[in-house]
PDB file of C-alpha atoms in Angstrom:
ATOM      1  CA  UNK C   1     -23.677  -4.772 -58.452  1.00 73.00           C
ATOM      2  CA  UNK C   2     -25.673  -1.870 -57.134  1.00 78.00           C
ATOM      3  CA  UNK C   3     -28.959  -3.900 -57.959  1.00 81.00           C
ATOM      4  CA  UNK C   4     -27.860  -6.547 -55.879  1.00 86.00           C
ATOM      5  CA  UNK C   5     -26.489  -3.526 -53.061  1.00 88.00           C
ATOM      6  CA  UNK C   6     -30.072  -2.205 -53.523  1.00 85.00           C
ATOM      7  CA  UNK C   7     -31.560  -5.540 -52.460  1.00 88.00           C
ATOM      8  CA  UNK C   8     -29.549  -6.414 -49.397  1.00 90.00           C
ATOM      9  CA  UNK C   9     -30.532  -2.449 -48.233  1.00 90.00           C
ATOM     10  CA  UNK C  10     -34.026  -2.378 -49.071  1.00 89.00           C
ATOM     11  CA  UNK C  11     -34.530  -6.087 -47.970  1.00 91.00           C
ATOM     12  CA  UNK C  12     -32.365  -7.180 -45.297  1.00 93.00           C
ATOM     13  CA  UNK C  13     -30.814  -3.975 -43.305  1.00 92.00           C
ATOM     14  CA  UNK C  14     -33.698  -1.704 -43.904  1.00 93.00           C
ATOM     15  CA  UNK C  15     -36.047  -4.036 -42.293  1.00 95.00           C
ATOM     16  CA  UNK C  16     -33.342  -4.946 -39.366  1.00 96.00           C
ATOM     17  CA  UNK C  17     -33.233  -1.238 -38.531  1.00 95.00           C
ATOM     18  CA  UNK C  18     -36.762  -0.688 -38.170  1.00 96.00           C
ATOM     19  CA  UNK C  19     -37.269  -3.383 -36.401  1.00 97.00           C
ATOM     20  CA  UNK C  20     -34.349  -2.684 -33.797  1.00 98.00           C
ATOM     21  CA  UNK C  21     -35.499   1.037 -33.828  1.00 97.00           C
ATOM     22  CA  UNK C  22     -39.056  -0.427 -32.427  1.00 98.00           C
ATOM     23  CA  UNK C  23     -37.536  -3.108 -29.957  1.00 98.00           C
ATOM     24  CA  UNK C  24     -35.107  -0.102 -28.278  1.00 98.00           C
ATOM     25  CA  UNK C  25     -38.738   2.106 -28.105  1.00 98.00           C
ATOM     26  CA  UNK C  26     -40.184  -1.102 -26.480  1.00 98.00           C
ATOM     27  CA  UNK C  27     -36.847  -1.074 -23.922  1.00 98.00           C
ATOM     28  CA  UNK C  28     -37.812   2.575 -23.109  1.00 97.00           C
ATOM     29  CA  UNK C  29     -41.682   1.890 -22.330  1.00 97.00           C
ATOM     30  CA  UNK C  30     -40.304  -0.748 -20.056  1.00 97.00           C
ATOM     31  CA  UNK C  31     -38.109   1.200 -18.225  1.00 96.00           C
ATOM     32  CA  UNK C  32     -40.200   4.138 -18.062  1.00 96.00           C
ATOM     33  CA  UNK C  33     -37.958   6.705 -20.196  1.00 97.00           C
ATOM     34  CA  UNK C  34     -40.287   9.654 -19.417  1.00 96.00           C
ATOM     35  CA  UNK C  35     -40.125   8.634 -15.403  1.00 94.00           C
ATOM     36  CA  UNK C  36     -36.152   9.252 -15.835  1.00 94.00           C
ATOM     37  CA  UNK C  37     -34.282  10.763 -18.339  1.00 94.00           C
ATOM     38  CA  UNK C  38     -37.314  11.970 -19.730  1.00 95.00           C
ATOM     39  CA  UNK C  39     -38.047  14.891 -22.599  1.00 96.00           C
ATOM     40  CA  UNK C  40     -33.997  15.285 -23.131  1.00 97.00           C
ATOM     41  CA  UNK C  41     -33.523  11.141 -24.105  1.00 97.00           C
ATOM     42  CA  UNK C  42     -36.479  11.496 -26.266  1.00 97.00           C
ATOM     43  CA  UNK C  43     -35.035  14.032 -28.068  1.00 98.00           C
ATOM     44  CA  UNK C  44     -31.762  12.681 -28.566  1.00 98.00           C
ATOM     45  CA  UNK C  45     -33.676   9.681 -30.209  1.00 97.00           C
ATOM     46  CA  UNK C  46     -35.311  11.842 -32.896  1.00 97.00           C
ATOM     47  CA  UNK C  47     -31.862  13.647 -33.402  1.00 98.00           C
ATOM     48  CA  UNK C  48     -30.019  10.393 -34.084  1.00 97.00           C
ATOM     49  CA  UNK C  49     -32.836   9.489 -36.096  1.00 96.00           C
ATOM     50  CA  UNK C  50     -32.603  12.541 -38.488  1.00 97.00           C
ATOM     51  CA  UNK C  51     -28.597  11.837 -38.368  1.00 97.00           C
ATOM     52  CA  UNK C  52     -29.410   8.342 -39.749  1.00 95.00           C
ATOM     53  CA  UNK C  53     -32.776   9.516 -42.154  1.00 93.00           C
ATOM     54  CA  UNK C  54     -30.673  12.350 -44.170  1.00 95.00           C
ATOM     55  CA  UNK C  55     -28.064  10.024 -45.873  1.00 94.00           C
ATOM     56  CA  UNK C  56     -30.762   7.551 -46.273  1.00 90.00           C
ATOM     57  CA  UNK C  57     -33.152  10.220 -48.003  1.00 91.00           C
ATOM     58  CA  UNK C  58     -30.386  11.532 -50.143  1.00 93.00           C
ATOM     59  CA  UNK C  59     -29.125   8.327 -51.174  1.00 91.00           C
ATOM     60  CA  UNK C  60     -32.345   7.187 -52.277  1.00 90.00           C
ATOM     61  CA  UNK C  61     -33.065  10.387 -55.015  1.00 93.00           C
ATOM     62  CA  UNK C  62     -29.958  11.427 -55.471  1.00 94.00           C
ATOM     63  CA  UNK C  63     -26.804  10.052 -57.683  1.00 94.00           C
ATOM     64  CA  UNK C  64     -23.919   9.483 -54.935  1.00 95.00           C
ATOM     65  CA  UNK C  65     -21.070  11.045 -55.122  1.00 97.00           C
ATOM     66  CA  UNK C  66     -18.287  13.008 -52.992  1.00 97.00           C
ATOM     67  CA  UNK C  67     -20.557  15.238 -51.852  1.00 97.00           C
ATOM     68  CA  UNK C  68     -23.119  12.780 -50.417  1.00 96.00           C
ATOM     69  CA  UNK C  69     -20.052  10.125 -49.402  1.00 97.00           C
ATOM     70  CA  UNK C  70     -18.617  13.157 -47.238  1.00 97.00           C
ATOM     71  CA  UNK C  71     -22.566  13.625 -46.116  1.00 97.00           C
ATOM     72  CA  UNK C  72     -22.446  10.166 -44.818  1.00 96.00           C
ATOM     73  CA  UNK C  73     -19.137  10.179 -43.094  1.00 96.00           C
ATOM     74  CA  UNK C  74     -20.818  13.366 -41.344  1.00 97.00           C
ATOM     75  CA  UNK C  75     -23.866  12.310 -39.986  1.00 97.00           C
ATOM     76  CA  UNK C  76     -22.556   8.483 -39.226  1.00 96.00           C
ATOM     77  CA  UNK C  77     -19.671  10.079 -36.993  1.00 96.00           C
ATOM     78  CA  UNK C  78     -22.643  12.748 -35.275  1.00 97.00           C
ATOM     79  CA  UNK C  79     -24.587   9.670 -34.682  1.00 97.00           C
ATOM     80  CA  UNK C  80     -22.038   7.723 -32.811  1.00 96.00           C
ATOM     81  CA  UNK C  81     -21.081  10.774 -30.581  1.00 97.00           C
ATOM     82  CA  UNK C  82     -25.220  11.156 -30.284  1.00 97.00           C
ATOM     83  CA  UNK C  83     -25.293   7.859 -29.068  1.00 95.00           C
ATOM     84  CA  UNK C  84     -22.677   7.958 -26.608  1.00 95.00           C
ATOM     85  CA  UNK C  85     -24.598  11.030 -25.374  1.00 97.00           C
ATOM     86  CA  UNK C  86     -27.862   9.225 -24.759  1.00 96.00           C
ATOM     87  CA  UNK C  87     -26.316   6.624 -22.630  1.00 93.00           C
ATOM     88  CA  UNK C  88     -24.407   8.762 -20.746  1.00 94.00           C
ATOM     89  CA  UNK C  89     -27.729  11.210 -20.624  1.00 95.00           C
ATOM     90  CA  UNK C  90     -30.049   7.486 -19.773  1.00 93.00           C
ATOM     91  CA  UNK C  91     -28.223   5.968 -16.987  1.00 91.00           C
ATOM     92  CA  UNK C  92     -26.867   9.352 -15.421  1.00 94.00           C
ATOM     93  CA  UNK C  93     -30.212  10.179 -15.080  1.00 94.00           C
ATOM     94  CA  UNK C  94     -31.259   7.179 -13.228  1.00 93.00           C
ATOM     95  CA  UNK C  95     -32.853   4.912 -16.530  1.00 93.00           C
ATOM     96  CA  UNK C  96     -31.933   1.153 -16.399  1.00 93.00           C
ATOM     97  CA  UNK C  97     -30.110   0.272 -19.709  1.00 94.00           C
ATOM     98  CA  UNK C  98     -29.744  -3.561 -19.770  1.00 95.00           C
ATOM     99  CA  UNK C  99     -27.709  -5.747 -21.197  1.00 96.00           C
ATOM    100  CA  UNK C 100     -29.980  -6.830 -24.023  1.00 97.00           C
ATOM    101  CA  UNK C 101     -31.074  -2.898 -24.917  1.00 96.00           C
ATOM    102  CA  UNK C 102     -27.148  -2.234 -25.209  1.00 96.00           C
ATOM    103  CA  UNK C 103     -27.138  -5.514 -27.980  1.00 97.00           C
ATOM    104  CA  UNK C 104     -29.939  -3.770 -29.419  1.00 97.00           C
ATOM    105  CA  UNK C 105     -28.030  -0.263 -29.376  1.00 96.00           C
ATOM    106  CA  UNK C 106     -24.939  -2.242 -31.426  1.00 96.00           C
ATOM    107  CA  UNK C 107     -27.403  -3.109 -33.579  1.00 96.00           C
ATOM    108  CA  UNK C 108     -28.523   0.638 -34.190  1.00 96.00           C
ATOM    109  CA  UNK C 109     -24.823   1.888 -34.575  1.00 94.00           C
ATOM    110  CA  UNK C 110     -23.606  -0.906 -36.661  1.00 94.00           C
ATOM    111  CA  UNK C 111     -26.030  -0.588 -39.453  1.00 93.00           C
ATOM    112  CA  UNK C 112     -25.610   3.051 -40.860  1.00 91.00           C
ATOM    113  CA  UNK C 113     -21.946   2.377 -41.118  1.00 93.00           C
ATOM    114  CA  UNK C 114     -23.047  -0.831 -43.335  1.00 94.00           C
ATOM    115  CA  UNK C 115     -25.555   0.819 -45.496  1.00 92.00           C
ATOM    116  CA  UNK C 116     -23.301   3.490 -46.198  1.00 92.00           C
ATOM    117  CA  UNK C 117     -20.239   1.094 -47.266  1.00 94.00           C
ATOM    118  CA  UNK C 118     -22.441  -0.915 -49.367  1.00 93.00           C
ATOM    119  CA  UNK C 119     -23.595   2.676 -50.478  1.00 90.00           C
ATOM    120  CA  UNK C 120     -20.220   3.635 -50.944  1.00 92.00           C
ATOM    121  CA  UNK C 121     -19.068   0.396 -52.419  1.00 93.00           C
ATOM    122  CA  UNK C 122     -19.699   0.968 -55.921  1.00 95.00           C
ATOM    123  CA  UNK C 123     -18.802   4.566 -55.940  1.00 96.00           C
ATOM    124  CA  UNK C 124     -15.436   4.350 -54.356  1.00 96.00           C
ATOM    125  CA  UNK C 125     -13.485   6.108 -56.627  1.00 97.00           C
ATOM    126  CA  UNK C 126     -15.531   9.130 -55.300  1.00 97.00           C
ATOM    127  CA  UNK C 127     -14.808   7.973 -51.788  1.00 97.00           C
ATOM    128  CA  UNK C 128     -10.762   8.063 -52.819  1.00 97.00           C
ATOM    129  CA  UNK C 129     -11.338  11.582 -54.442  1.00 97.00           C
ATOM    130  CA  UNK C 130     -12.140  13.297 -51.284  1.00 95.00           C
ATOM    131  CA  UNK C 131      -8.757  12.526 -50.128  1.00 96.00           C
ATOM    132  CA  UNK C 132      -7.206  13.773 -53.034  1.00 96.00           C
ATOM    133  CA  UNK C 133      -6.641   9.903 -54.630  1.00 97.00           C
ATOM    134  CA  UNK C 134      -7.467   8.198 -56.921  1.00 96.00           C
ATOM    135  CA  UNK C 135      -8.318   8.675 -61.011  1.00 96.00           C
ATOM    136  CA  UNK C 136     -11.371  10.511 -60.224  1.00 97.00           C
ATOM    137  CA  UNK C 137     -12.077  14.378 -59.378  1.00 97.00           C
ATOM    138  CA  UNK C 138     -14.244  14.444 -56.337  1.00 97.00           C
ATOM    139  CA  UNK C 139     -17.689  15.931 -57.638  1.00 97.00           C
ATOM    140  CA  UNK C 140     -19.564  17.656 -55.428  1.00 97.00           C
ATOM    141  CA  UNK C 141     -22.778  18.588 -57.203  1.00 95.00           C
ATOM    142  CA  UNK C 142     -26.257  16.988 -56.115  1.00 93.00           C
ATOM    143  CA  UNK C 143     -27.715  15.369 -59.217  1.00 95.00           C
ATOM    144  CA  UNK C 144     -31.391  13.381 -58.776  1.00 96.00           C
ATOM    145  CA  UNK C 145     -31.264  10.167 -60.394  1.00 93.00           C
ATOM    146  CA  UNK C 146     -34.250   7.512 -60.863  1.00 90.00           C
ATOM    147  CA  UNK C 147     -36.147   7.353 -57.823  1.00 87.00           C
ATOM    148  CA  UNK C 148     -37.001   4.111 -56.731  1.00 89.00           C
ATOM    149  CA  UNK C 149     -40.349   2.631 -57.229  1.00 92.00           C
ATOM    150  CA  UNK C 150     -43.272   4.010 -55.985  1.00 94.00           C
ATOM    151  CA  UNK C 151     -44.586   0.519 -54.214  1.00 95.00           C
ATOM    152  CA  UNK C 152     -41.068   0.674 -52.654  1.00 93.00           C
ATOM    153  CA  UNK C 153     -41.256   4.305 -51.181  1.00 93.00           C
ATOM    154  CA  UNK C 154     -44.330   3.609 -50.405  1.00 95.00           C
ATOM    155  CA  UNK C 155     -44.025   0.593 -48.056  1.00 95.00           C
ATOM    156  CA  UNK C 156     -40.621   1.677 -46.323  1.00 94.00           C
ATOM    157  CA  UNK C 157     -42.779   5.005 -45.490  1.00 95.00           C
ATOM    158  CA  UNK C 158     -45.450   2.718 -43.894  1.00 97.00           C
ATOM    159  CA  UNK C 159     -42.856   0.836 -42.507  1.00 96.00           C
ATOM    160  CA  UNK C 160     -40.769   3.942 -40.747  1.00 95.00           C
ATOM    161  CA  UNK C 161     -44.195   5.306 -39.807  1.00 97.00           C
ATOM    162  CA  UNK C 162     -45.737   2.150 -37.816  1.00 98.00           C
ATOM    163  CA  UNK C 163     -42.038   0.940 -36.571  1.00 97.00           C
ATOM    164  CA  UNK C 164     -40.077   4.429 -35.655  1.00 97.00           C
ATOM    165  CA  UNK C 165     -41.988   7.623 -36.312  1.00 97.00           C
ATOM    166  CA  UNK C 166     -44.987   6.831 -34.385  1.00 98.00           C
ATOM    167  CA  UNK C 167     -43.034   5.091 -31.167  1.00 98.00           C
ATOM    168  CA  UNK C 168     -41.024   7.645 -30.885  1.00 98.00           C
ATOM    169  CA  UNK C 169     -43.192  10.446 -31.166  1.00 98.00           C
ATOM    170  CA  UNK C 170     -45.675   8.500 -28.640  1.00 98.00           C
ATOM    171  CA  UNK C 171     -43.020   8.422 -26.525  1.00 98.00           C
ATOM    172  CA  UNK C 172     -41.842  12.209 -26.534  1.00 98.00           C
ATOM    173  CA  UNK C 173     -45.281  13.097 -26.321  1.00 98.00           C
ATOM    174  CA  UNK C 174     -45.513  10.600 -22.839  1.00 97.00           C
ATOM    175  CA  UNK C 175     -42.496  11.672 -21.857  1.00 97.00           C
ATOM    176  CA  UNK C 176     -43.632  15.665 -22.155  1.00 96.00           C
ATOM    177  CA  UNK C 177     -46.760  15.085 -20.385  1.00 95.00           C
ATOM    178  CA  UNK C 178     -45.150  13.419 -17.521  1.00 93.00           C
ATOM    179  CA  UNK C 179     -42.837  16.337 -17.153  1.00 90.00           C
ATOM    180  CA  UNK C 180     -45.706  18.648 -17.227  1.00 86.00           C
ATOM    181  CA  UNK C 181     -47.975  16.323 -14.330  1.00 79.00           C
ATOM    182  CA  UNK C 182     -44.278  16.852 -12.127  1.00 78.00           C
ATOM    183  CA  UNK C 183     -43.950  20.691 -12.657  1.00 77.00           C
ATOM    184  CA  UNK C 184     -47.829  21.073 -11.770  1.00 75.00           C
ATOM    185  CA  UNK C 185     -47.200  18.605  -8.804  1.00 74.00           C
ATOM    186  CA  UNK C 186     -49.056  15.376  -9.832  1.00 68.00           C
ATOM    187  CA  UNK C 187     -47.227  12.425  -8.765  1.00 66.00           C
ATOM    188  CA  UNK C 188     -47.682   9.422 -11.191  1.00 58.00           C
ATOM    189  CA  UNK C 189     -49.670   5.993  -9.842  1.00 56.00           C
ATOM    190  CA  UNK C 190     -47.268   3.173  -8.794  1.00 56.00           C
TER     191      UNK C 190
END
């Protein structure tokens, strides 16, 4: 069963992530974050992204267990209230968020809850321990187990690179040097 879990992550909501990660960075170009809500909404973007890269990371070296289940719950919860902060930061700030970049934000908040209950799935008896049920003692220690392959790291790398990294950084980087043009008094071309 985790093979097949493995499979659906690496192969199906992996690549659906990145690529709704890119279209939302292609929703912010268009609306001209960095004319808006600026520096702040950028950096709420890389937050969210670390709160969605850490149980990714872990999961992917390390054996899952309580500890990393309860690491999950953590940063899935800190991303939803991390999202509701960037909407509220985007459109009180004057950024259009349309209809179709909201579909593309369900996207982005639906799939870290499914990768970590198909995470999860298999290890649920650790899931029950933290609650105190269950046949199992909730363990809490971080044990490495076999990474996956190399070609595999290797690719979702270049993947998260060309797809999320790179956006996003391009567009903190605009978004700081069109905060920097306003405080020396340079107004941008229409």
């Amino acid at each position: 069963m985790e093979d097949s879990i493995h499979t659906v992550i690496c192969w199906f909501v992996l690549p659906l992530w990145f690529a709704a990660g890119f279209a939302d960075y292609l929703f912010h170009r268009r609306t001209q974050i960095e004319r808006y809500s600026g520096t702040t909404e950028s950096l709420i973007h890389h937050l969210m992204m670390a709160q969605v890269g850490l149980p990714l990371i872990l999961a992917a070296f390390f054996r899952i267990d309580a500890l990393l289940i309860a690491v999950f719950a953590i940063c899935f919860i800190a991303h939803e209230i991390t999202g509701n902060i960037d909407i509220r930061w985007a459109s009180g700030h004057g950024r259009y968020v349309s209809a179709s970049e909201e579909q593309v934000h369900s996207v982005l908040e639906i799939l870290p809850l499914a990768a970590a209950l198909l995470v999860i799935l298999p290890h649920f008896g650790q899931a029950l321990a933290l609650f105190g049920q269950g046949p199992e003692h909730a363990d809490f220690s971080l044990a490495l187990k076999a990474p996956p392959p190399l070609w595999q790291i290797g690719m979702t790398a270049i993947a998260l690179i060309v797809l999320v990294i790179g956006p996003y950084t391009e567009e903190t980087v605009r978004c700081l040097r069109t905060s920097r043009h306003a405080a020396a008094g340079f107004k941008p071309v229409e």
